[in-house]
PDB file of C-alpha atoms in Angstrom:
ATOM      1  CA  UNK A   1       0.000   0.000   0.000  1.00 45.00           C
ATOM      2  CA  UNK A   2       1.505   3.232  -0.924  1.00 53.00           C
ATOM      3  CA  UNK A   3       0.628   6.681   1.117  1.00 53.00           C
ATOM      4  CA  UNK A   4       0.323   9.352  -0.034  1.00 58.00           C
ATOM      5  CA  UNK A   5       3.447  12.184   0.763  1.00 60.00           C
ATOM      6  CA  UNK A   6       1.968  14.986   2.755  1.00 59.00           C
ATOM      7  CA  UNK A   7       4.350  18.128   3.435  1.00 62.00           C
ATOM      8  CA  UNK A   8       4.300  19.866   6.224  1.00 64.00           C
ATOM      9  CA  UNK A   9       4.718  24.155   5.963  1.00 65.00           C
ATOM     10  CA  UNK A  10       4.821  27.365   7.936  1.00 66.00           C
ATOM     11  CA  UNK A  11       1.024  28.148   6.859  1.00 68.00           C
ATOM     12  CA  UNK A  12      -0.386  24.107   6.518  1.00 66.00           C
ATOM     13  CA  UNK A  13      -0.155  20.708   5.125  1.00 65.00           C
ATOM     14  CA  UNK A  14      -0.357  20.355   1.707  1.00 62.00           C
ATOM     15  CA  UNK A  15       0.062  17.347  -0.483  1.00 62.00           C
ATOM     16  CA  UNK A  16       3.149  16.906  -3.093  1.00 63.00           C
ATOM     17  CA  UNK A  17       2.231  14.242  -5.438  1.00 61.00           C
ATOM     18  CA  UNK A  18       5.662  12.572  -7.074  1.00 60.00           C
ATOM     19  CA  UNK A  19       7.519  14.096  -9.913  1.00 63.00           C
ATOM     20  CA  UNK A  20       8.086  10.952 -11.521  1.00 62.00           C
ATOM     21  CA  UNK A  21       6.929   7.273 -11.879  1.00 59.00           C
ATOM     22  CA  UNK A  22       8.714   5.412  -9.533  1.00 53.00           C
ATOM     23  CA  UNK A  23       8.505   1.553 -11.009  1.00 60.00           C
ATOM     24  CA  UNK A  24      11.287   0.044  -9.846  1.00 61.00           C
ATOM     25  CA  UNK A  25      14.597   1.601 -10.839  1.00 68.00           C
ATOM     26  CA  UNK A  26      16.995   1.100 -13.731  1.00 73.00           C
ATOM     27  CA  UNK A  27      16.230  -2.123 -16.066  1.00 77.00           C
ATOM     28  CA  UNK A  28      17.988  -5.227 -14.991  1.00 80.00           C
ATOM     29  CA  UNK A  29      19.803  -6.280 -18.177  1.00 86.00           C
ATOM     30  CA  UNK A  30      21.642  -2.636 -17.899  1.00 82.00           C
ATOM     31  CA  UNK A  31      22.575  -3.828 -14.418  1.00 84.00           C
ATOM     32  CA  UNK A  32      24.270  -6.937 -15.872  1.00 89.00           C
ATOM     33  CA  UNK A  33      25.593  -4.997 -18.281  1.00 90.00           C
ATOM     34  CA  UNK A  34      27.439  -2.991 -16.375  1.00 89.00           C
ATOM     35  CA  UNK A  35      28.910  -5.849 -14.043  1.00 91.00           C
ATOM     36  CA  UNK A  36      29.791  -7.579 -17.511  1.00 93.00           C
ATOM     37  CA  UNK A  37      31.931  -3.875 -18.318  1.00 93.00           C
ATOM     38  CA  UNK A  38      33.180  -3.222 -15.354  1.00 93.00           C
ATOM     39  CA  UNK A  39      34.476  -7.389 -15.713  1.00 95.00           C
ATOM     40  CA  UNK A  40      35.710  -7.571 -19.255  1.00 96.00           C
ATOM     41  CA  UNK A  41      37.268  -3.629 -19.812  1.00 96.00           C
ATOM     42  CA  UNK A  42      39.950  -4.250 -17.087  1.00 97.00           C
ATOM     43  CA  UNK A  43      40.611  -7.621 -19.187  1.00 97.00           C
ATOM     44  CA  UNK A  44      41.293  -6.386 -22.273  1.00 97.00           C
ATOM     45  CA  UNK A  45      43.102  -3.798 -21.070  1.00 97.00           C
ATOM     46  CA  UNK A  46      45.794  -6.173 -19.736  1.00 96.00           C
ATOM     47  CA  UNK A  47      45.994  -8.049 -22.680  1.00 96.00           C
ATOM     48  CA  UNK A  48      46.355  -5.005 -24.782  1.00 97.00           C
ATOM     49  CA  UNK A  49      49.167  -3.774 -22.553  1.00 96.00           C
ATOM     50  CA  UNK A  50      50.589  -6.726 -22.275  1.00 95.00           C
ATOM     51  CA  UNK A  51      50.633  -6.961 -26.213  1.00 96.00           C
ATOM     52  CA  UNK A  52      52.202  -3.072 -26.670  1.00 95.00           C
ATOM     53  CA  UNK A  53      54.640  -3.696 -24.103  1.00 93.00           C
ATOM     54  CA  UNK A  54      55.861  -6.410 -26.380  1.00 93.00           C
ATOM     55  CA  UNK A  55      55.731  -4.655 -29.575  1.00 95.00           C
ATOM     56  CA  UNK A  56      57.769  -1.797 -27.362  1.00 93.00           C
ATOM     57  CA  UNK A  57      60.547  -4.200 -26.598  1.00 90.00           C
ATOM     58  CA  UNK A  58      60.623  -5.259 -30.422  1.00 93.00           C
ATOM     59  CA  UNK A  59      60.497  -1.525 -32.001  1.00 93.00           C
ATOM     60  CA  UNK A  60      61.730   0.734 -28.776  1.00 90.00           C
ATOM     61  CA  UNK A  61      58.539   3.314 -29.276  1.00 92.00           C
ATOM     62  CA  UNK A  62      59.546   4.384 -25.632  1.00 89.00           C
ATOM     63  CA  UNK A  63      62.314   3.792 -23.430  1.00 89.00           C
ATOM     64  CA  UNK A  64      62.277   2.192 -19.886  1.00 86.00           C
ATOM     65  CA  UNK A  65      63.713   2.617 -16.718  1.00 85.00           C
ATOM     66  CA  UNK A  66      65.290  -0.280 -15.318  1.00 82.00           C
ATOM     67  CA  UNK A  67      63.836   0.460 -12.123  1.00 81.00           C
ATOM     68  CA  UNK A  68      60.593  -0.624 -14.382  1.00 81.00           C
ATOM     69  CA  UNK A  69      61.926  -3.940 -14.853  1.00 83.00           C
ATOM     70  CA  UNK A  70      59.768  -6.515 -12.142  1.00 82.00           C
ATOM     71  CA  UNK A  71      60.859 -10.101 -11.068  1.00 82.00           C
ATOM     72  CA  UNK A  72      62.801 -12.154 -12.670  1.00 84.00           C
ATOM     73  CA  UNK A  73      59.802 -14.790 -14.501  1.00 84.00           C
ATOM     74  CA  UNK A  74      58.186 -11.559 -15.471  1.00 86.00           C
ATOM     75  CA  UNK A  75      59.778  -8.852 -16.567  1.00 88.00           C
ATOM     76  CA  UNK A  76      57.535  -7.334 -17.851  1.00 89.00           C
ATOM     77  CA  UNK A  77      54.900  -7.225 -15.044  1.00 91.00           C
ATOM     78  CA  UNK A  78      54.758  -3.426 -13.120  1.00 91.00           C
ATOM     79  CA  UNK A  79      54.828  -2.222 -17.227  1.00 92.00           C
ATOM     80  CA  UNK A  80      51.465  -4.450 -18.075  1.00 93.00           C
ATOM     81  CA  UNK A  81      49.917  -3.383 -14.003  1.00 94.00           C
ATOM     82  CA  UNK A  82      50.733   0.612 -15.037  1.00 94.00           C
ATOM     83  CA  UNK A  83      49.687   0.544 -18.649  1.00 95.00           C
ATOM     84  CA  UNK A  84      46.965  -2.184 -17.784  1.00 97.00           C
ATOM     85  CA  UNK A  85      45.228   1.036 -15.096  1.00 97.00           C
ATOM     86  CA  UNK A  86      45.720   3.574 -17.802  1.00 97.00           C
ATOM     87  CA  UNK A  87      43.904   1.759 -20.565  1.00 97.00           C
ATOM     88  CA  UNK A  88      40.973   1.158 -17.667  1.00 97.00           C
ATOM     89  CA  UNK A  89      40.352   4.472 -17.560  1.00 98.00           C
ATOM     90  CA  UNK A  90      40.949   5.767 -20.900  1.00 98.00           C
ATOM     91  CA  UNK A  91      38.532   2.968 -22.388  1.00 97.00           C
ATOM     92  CA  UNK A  92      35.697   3.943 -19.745  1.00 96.00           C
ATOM     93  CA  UNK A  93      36.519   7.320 -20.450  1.00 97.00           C
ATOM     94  CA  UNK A  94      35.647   6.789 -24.134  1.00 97.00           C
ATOM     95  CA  UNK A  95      32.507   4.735 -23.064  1.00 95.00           C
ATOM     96  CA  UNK A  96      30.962   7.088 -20.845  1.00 94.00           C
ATOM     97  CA  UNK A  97      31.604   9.742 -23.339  1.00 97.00           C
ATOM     98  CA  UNK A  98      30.229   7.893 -26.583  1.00 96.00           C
ATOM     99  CA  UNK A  99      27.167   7.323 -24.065  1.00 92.00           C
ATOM    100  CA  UNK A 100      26.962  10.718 -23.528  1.00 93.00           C
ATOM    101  CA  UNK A 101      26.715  11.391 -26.795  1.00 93.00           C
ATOM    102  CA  UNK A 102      23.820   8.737 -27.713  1.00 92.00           C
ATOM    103  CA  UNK A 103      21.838   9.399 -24.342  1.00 87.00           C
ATOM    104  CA  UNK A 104      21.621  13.030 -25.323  1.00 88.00           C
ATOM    105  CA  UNK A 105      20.250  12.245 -28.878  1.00 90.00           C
ATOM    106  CA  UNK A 106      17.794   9.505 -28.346  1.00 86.00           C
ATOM    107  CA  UNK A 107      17.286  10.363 -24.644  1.00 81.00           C
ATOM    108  CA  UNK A 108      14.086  11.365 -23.112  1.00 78.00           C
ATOM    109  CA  UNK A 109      13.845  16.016 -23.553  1.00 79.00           C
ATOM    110  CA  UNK A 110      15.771  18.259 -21.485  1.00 78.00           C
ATOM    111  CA  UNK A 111      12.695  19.620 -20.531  1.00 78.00           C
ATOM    112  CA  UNK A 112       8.940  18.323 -19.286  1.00 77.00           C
ATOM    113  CA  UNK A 113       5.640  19.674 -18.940  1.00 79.00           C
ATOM    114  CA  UNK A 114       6.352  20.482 -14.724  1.00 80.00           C
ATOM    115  CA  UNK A 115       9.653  22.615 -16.245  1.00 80.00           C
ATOM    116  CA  UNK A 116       9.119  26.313 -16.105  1.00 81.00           C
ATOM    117  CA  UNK A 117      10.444  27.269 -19.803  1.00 78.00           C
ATOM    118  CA  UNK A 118      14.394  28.955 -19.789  1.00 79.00           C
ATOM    119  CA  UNK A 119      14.075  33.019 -19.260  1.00 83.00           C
ATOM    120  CA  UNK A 120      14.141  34.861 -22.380  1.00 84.00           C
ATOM    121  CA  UNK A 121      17.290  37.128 -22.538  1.00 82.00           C
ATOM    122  CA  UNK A 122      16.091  40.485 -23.464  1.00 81.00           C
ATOM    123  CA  UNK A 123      18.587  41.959 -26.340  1.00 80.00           C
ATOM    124  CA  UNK A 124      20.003  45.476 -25.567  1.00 79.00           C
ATOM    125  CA  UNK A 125      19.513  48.136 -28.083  1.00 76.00           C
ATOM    126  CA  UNK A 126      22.547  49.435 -29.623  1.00 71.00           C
TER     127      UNK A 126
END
C-alpha cells in the first residue's frame, strides 16, 4: 500500500504528489551490463598492454627505466599493471563519453511539462 506524501509548511499541510513514476529503478539487463563492463574492460586492457609492451621491446617506441623492470619470470609485469590502469580508464573514459553522446540524442527532452520554460534574454539596443 503506498501513502500518499503529505508536506508539512509554515502556513499548513499540503500534499506533493511525485515528480516521476517510480517503477522500480533502472532495467535489470543494464545492471548486468554494467557488471559484464566493469568485468571484461579491465581484461582487455591487460591483454592489450601486455601486447604493446611487447611490440615496445621489439620496435623501442619508448624507453624504460630499469627500475621498471619486475621479477625475474616476469619482466615485464609493473609495465602491463601501469599501462593495464591507464587503458581502464581511458577505455571507460571513451565509453561514458560515446554514451553521452547517444543518451543526449535519443534520450528522453531536457525539458517536461512540470519545467518552467528557460528566461528569455532580453537583447540590448545598440
Amino acid at each position: 500500500m503506498q501513502f500518499k506524501r503529505w508536506n508539512v509548511s509554515r502556513y499548513g499541510h499540503y500534499y506533493k504528489p511525485p515528480l516521476r513514476d517510480d517503477k522500480g529503478g533502472i532495467h535489470p539487463i543494464w545492471r548486468g551490463l554494467g557488471c559484464l563492463l566493469g568485468v571484461i574492460v579491465p581484461i582487455i586492457s591487460y591483454f592489450l598492454a601486455d601486447f604493446l609492451v611487447q611490440k615496445n621491446w621489439i620496435y623501442g617506441w619508448v624507453l624504460v627505466p630499469n627500475h621498471f623492470i619486475g621479477p625475474y619470470h616476469n619482466p615485464n609485469l609493473y609495465l602491463n599493471i601501469g599501462l593495464t590502469v591507464i587503458l581502464t580508464v581511458l577505455i571507460f573514459t571513451i565509453l561514458t563519453i560515446l554514451y553521452m553522446f547517444i543518451y543526449r540524442l535519443f534520450g528522453p527532452p531536457q525539458y517536461t511539462l512540470l519545467d518552467v520554460p528557460p528566461p528569455r534574454r532580453r537583447r540590448r539596443k545598440s
